[in-house]
Coordinates of C-alpha atoms and ligand atoms in Angstrom, one line a residue:
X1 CA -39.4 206.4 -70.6
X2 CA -39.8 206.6 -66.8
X3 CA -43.5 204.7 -65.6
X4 CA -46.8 207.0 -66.9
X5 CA -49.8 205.7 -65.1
X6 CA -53.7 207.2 -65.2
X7 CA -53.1 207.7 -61.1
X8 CA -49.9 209.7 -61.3
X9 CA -50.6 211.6 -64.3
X10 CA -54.1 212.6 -62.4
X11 CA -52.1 213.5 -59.5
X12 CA -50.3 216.0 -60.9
X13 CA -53.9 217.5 -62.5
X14 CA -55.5 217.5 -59.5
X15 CA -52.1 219.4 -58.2
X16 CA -52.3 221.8 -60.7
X17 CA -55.8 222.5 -60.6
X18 CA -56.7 222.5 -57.0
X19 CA -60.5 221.8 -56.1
X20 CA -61.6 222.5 -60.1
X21 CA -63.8 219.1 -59.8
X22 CA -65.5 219.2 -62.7
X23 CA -62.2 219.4 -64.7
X24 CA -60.8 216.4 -63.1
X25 CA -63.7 214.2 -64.2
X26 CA -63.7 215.3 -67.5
X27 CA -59.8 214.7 -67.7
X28 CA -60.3 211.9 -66.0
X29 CA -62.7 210.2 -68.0
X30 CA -60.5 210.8 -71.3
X31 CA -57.5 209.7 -70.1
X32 CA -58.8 206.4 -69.0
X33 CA -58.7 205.6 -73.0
X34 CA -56.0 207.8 -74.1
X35 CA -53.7 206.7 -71.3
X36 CA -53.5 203.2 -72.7
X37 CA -53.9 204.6 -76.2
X38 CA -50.7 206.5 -76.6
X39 CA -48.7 203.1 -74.7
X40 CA -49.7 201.6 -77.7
X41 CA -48.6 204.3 -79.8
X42 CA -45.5 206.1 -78.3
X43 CA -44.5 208.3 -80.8
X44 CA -47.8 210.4 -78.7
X45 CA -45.9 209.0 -75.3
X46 CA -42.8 210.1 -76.0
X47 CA -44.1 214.2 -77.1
X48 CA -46.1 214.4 -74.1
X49 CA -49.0 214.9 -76.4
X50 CA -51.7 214.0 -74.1
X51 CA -50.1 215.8 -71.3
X52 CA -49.9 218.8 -73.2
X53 CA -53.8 218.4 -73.7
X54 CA -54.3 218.5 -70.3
X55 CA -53.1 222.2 -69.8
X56 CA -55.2 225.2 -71.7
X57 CA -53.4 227.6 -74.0
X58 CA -54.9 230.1 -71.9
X59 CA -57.8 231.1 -69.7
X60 CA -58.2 234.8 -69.8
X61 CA -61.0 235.9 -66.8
X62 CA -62.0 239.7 -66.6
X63 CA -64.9 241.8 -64.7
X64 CA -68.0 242.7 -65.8
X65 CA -70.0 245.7 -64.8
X66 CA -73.5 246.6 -65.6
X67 CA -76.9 248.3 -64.6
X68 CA -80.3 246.9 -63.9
X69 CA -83.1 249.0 -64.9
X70 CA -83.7 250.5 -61.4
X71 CA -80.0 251.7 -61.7
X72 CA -78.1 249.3 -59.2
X73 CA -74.3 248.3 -59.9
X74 CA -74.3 244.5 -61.0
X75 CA -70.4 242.9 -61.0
X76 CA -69.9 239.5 -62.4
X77 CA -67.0 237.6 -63.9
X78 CA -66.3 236.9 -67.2
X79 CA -64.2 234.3 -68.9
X80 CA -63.1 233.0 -71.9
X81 CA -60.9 229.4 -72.0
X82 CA -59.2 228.7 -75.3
X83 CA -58.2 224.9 -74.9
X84 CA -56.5 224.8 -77.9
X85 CA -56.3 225.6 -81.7
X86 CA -53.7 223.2 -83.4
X87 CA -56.5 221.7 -86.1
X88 CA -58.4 225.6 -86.4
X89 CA -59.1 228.5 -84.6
X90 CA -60.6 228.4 -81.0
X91 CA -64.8 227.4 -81.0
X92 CA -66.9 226.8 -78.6
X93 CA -69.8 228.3 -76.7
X94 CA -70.8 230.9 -73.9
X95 CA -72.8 230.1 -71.0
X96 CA -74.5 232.6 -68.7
X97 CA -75.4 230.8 -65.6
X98 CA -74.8 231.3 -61.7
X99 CA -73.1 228.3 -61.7
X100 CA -70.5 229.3 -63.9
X101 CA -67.0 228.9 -62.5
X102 CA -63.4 228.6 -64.0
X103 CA -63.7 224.7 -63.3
X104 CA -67.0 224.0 -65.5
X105 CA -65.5 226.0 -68.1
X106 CA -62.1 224.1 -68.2
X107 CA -64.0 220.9 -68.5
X108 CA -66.1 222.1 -71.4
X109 CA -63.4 223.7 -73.2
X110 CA -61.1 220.6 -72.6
X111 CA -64.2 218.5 -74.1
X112 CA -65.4 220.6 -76.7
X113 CA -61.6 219.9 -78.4
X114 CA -62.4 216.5 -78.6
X115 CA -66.1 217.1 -80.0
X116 CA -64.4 219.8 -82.6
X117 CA -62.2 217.5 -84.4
X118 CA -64.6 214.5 -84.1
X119 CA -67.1 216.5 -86.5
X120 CA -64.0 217.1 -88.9
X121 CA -64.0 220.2 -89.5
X122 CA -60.9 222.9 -88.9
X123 CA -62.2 224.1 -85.8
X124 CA -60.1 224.0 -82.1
X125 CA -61.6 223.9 -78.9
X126 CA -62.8 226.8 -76.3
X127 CA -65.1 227.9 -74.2
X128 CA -66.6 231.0 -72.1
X129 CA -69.5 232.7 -70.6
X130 CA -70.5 234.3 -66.8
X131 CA -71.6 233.4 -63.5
X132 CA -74.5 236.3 -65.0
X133 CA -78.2 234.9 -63.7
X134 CA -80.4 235.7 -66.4
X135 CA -83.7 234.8 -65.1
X136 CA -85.9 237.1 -64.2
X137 CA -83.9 240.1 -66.4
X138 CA -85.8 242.6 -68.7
X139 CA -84.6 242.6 -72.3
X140 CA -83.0 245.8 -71.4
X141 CA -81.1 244.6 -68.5
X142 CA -80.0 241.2 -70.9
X143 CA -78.5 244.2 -73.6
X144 CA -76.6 246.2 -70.7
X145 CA -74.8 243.1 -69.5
X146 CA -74.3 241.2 -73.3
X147 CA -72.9 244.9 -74.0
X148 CA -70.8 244.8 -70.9
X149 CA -69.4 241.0 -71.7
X150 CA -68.7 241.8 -75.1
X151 CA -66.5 245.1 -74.6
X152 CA -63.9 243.3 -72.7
X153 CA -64.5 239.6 -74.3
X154 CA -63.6 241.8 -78.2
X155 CA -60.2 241.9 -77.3
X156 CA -59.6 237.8 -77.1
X157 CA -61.6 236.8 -80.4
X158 CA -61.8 237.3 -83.7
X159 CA -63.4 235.2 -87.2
X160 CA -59.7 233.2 -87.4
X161 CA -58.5 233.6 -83.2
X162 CA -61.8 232.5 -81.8
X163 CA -65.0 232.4 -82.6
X164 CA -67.6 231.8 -79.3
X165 CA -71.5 230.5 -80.2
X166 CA -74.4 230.2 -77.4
X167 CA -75.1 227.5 -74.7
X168 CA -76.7 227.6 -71.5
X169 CA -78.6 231.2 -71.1
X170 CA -76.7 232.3 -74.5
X171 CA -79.3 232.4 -77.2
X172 CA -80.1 233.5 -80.4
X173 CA -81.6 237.2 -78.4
X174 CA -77.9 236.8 -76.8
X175 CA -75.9 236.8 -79.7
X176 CA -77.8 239.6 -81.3
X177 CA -77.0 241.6 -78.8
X178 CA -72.9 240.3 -78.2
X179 CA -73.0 240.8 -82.4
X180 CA -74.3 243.8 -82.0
X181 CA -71.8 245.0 -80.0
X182 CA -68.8 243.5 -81.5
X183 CA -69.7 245.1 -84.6
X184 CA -69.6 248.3 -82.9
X185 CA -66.3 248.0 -81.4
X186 CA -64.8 246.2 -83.9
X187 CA -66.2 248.7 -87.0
X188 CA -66.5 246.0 -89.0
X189 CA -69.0 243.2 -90.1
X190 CA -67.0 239.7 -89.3
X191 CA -68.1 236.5 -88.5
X192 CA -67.1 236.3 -85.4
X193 CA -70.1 234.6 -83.7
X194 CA -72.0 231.3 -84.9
X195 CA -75.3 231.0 -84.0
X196 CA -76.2 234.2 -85.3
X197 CA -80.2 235.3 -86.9
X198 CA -80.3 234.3 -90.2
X199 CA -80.5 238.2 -91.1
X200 CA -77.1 238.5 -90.4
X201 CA -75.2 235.9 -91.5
X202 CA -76.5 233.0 -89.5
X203 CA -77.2 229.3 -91.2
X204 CA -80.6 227.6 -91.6
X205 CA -80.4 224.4 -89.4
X206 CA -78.2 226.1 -86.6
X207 CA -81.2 226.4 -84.1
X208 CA -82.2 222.7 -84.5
X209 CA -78.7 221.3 -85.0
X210 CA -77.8 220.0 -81.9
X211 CA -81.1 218.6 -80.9
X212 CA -81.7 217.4 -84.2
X213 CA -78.0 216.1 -84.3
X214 CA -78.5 213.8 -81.1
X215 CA -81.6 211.9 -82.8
X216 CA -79.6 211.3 -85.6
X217 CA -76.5 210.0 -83.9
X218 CA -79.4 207.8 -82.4
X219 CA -80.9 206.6 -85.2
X220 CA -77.5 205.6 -86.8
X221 CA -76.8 203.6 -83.2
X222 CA -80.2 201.4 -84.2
X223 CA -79.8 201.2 -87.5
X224 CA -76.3 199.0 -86.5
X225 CA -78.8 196.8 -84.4
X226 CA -81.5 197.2 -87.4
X227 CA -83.9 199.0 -85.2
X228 CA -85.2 202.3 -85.7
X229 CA -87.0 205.3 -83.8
X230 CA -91.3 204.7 -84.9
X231 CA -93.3 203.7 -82.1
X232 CA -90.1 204.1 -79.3
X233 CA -90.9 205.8 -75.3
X234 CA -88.5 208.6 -74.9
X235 CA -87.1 210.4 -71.6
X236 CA -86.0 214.1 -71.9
X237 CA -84.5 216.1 -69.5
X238 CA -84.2 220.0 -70.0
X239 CA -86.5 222.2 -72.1
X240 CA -84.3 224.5 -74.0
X241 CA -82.7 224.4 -76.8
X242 CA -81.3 221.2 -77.2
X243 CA -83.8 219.5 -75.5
X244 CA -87.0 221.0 -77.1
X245 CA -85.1 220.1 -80.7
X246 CA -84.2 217.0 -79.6
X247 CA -88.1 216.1 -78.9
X248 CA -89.4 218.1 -82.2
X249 CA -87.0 215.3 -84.2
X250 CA -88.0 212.3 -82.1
X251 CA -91.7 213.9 -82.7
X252 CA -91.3 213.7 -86.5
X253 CA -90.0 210.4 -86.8
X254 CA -92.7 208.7 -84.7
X255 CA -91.3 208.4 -81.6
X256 CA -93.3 209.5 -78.1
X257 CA -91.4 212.0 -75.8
X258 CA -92.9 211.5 -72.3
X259 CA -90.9 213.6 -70.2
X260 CA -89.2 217.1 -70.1
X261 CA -87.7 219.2 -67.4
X262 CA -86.3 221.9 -65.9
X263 CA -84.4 222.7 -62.7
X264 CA -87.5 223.2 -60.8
X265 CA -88.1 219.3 -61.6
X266 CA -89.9 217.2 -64.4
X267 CA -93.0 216.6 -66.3
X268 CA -94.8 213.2 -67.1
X269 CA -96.8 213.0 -69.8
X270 CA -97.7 209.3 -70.5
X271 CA -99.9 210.2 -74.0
X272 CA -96.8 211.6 -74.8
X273 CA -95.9 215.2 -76.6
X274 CA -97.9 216.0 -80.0
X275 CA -97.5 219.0 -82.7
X276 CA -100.0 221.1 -80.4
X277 CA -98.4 221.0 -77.1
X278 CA -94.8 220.9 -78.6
X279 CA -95.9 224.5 -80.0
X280 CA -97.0 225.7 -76.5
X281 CA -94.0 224.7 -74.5
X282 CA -92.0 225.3 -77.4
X283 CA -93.5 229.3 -76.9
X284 CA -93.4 228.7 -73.2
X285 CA -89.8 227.9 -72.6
X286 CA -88.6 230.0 -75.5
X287 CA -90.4 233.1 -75.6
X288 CA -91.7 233.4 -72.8
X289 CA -89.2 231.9 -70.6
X290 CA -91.7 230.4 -68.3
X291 CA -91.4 226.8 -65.8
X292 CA -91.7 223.7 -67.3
X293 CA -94.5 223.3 -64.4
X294 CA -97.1 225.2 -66.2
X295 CA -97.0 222.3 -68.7
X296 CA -98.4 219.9 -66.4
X297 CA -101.2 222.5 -65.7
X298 CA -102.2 223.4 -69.0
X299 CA -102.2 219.4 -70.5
X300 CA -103.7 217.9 -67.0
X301 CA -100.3 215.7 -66.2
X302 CA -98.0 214.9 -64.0
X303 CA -95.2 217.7 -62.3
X304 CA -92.4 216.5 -59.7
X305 CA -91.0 219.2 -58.1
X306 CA -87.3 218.3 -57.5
X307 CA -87.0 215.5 -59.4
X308 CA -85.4 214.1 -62.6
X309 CA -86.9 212.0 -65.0
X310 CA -84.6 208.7 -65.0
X311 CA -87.1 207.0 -63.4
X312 CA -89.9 206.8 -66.0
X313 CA -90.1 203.2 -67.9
X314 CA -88.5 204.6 -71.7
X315 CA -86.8 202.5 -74.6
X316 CA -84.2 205.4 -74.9
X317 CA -83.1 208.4 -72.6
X318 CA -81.7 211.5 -74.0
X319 CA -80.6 213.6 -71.0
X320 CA -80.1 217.1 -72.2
X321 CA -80.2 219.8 -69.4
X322 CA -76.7 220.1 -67.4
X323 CA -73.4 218.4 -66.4
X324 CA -73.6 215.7 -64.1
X325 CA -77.9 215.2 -63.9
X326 CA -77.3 211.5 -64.2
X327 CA -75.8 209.2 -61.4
X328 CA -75.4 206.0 -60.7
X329 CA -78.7 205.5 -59.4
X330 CA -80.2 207.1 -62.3
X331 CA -78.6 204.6 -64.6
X332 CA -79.7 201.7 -62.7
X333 CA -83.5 203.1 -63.0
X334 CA -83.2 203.9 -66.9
X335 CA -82.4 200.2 -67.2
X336 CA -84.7 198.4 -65.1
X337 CA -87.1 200.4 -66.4
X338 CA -86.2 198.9 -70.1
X339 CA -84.1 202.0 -71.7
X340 CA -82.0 200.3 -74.1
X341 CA -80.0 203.1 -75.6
X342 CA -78.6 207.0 -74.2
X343 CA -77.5 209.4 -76.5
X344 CA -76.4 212.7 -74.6
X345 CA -77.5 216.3 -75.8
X346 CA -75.8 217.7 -72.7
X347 CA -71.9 218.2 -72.0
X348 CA -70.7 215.2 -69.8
X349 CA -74.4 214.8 -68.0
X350 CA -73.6 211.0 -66.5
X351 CA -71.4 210.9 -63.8
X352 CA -68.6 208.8 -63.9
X353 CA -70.2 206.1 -61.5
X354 CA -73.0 206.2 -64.2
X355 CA -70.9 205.7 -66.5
X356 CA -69.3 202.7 -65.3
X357 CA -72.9 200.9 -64.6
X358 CA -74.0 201.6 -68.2
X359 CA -70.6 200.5 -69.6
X360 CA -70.7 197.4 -67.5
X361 CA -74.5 196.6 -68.2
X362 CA -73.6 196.8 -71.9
X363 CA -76.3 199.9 -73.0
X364 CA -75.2 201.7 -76.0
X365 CA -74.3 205.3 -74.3
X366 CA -73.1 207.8 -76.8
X367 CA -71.7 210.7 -74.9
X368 CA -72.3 214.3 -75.3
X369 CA -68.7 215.4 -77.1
X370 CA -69.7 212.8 -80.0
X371 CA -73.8 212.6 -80.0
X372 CA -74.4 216.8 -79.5
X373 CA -71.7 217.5 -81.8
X374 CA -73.8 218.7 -84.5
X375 CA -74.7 222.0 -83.3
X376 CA -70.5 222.9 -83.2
X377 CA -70.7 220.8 -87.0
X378 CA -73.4 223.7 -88.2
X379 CA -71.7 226.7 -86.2
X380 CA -68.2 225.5 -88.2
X381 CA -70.8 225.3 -90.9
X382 CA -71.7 228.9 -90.5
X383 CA -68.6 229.8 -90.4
X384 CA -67.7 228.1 -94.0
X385 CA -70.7 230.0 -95.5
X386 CA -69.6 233.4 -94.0
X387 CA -66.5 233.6 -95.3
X388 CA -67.7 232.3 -99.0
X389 CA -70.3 235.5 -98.5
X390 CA -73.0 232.9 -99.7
X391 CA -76.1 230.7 -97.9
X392 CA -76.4 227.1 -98.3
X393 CA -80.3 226.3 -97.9
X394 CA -81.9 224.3 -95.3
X395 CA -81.8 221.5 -97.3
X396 CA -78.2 221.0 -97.9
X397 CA -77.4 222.4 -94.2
X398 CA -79.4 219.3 -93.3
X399 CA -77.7 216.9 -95.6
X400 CA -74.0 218.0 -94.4
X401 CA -75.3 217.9 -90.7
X402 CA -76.2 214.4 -91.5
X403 CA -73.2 213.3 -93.1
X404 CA -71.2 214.8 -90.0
X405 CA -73.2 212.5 -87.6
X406 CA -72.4 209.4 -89.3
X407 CA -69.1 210.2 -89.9
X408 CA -68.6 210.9 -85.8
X409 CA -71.0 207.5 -85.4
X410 CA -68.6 205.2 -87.8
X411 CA -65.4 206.9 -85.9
X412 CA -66.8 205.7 -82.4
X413 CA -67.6 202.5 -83.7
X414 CA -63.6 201.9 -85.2
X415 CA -62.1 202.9 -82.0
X416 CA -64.6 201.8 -79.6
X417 CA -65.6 198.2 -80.9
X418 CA -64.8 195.7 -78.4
X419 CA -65.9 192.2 -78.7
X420 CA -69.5 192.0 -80.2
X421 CA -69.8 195.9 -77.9
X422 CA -69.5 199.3 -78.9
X423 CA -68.0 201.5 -76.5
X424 CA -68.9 204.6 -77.7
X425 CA -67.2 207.0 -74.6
X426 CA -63.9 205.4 -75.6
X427 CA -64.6 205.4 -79.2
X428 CA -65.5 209.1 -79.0
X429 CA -61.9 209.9 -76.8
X430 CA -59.5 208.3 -79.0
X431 CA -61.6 209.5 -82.2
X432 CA -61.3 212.7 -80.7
X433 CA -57.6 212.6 -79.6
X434 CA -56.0 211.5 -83.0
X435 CA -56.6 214.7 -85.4
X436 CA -55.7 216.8 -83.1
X437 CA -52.8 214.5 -81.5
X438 CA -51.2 214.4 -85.1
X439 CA -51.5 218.5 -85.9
X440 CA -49.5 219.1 -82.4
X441 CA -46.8 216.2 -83.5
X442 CA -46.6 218.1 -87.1
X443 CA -45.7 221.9 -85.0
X444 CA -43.0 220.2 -82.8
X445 CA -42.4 221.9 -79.4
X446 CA -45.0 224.3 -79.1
Ligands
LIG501 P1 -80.7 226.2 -72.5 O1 -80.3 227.4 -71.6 O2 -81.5 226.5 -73.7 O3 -81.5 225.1 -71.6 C1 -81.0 224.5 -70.5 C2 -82.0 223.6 -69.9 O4 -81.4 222.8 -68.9 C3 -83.1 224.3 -69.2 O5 -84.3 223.5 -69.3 C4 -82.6 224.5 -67.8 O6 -83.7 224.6 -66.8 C5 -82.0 223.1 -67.6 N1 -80.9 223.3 -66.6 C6 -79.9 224.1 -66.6 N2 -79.1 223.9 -65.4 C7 -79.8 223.0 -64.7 C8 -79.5 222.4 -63.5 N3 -78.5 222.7 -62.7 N4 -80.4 221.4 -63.1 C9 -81.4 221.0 -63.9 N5 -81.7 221.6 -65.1 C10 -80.9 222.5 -65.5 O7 -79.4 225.4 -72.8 P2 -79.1 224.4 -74.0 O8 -80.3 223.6 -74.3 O9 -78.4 225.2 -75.1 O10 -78.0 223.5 -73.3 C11 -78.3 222.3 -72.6 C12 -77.1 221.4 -72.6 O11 -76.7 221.1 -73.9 C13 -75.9 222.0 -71.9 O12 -75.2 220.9 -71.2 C14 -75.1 222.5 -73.0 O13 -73.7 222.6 -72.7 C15 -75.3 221.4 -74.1 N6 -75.0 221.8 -75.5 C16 -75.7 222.8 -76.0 C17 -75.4 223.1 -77.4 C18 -76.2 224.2 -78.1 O14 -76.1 224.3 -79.3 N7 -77.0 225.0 -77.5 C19 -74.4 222.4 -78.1 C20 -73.8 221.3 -77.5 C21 -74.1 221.0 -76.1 P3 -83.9 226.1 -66.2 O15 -84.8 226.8 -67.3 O16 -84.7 225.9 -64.9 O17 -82.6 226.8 -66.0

């Protein structure tokens, strides 16, 4: 076998995929593990297996045209990545940001195979959206351009080719409106979105999941250290979905949230969040998509404009806005200011000189693809209920979500236990890798 190292086989990804940064540390960061990985297991080596991983079955990028409501001409792009579908069909969310490029993309569809098979479940790995800004849009504006996406986006999916869910700027108003419109194309009723209004086929649980889903991965990375969540100081970035959930769990089980955020900059709130103000910035960021700032107004705290929240002193940090919103620095803070424990609700937020520091000061880090992997566990979930025509209730959603976590929290721990330390990143990669590493050996040379 001629000589496979990390640096050459990076070489030729960075060749291939000229200046898409973002996709190199993603790759990057899982080849580190599976590198060494398939040396130890060849029979991955000698198919190319990881290699193959590296490439997307296809990324498929089209125009979208719209109107505002005073009758201008909007373009943006569109795109739809599907990474690959060897364990079930393509899944994985839309994002409507300005930042949206073909790189980010790559790196969250690459990632969100990984995630997929971690959870267990038959579902491959994809992922879409727009560089589509939409703050500051009127309802009307949001339908023109969810219309727009989904006439051209209809001809790549379908409830057993692909099946797209929300992320950043994609949700659940979104979907109704993508639904809507698929529905009308399409003439019929499939489940072809997750993430969808309960009145139409959605799941109880799906809104909550992937908040809800990081404090459980959390509490099962205590319990191993028999410690739990009661009484525990918690930084938050974001204030959407995942990380408003995120702090309504760690509310519940007695632990105080001190900090949210947005890209404006962060909130302190040393009493820490209760019932009544969760319920007003729950309605602020939600409804009426307002800045985080007016929090610090209305409860008389803290607002720093530019600024992410690493600093504060916190027992754990759960950083849940964006890619990359943790550095090196960042990390260094969290610990001296006694953060014992990260578990990420974003994609791939730590950098990878982040990364290293935590890894090498020895802080349990569970990243993103394994600890937010419950809100793909309950879309897959949806996806099971829509094709038995029949609704589990909240209660049993909640018990399977559960049971997903730990599963994904005792895989980590098998591959990523290293002398008296869990690595969970590596844990999470090679847990990832194997499902999926196995279906591609079973279809030969595909
Ligand atoms: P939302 O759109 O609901 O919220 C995103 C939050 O992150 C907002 O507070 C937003 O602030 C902030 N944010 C976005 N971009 C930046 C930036 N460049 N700098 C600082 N803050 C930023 O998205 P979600 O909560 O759904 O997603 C958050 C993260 O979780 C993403 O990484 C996503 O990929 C990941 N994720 C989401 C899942 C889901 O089920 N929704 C599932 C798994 C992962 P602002 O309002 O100012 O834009």
């Amino acid at each position: 076998m001629t000589e496979f190292s990390l640096e050459s086989f990076m070489a030729g990804v960075v060749r291939r995929n000229p200046g898409e940064t973002e996709f190199h540390q993603a790759v990057r960061e899982v080849a580190t593990d599976i590198i060494p990985f398939e040396a130890k297991n060849p029979v991955f080596r000698e198919a190319r297996i990881f290699e193959r991983l590296a490439e997307p079955d296809r990324v498929v990028s089209f125009r979208v045209c719209w109107e505002t409501d005073r009758r201008r001409i909007h373009i943006n792009r569109g795109y739809r990545v599907q990474w690959n579908n060897a364990i079930g069909p393509y899944k994985g969310g839309l994002r409507f940001h300005p930042s949206v490029n073909q790189s980010i993309l790559k790196f969250l569809a690459f990632e969100q195979t990984f995630k997929n098979s971690l959870t267990g479940l038959p579902i491959g790995g994809a992922k879409g959206g727009s560089d589509f800004d939409p703050k500051g849009r009127s309802d009307a504006e949001i339908m023109r351009f969810c219309q727009a996406f989904m006439t051209e986006l209809h001809r790549h999916i379908g409830p057993n080719t692909d099946v797209p869910a929300g992320d950043i700027g994609v949700g659940d108003r979104e979907i109704g409106y993508l639904f809507g419109q698929y529905k009308r194309l399409q003439n019929a009723f499939e489940a072809v979105l997750t993430g969808k209004a309960l009145e139409f086929g959605g799941s109880y649980m799906r809104p909550e999941a992937t908040g809800y889903g990081v404090v459980y991965m959390m509490e099962e990375m205590l319990a191993l250290k028999n410690e739990d969540l009661d009484g525990r100081t918690c930084v938050v970035s974001g204030s959407g979905n995942v990380a408003l959930h995120c702090c309504q769990r760690l509310m519940h089980m007695g632990a105080k949230v001190v900090t949210l955020s947005d890209s404006s900059g962060f909130v302190h709130d040393p009493a820490g969040i209760d019932a009544d103000k969760f319920a007003w910035v729950y309605d602020l960021k939600l409804s009426r998509r307002g800045r985080i700032e007016e929090y610090a107004k209305e409860f008389g705290c803290d607002f720093h404009a530019g600024e992410r929240p690493w600093a504060v002193p916190c027992d754990l940090a759960y950083p849940c806005a964006t890619q990359n919103e943790l550095d090196e620095p960042d990390a260094r803070s969290l610990v001296e200011g006694g953060c014992r424990a990260i578990a990420e609700g974003a994609n791939m937020p730590s950098t990878p000189a982040a990364m290293k520091f935590l890894a090498e000061a020895r802080v349990p880090h569970m990243p993103g693809k394994a600890a937010n992997a419950g809100g793909v566990a309950v879309s897959g979930l949806e996806m099971s209920q829509n094709s038995q025509r029949f609704s589990w209730t909240r209660g049993e959603v909640n018990t399977k979500l559960h049971d997903i976590i730990r599963h994904i929290h005792e895989q980590c721990v098998r591959h990523g236990e290293e002398s008296g330390f869990i690595n969970y990143c590596r844990g999470a990669n090679i847990g990832g890798y194997t499902k999926v590493a196995e279906a591609m050996l079973a279809y030969g040379v595909v």
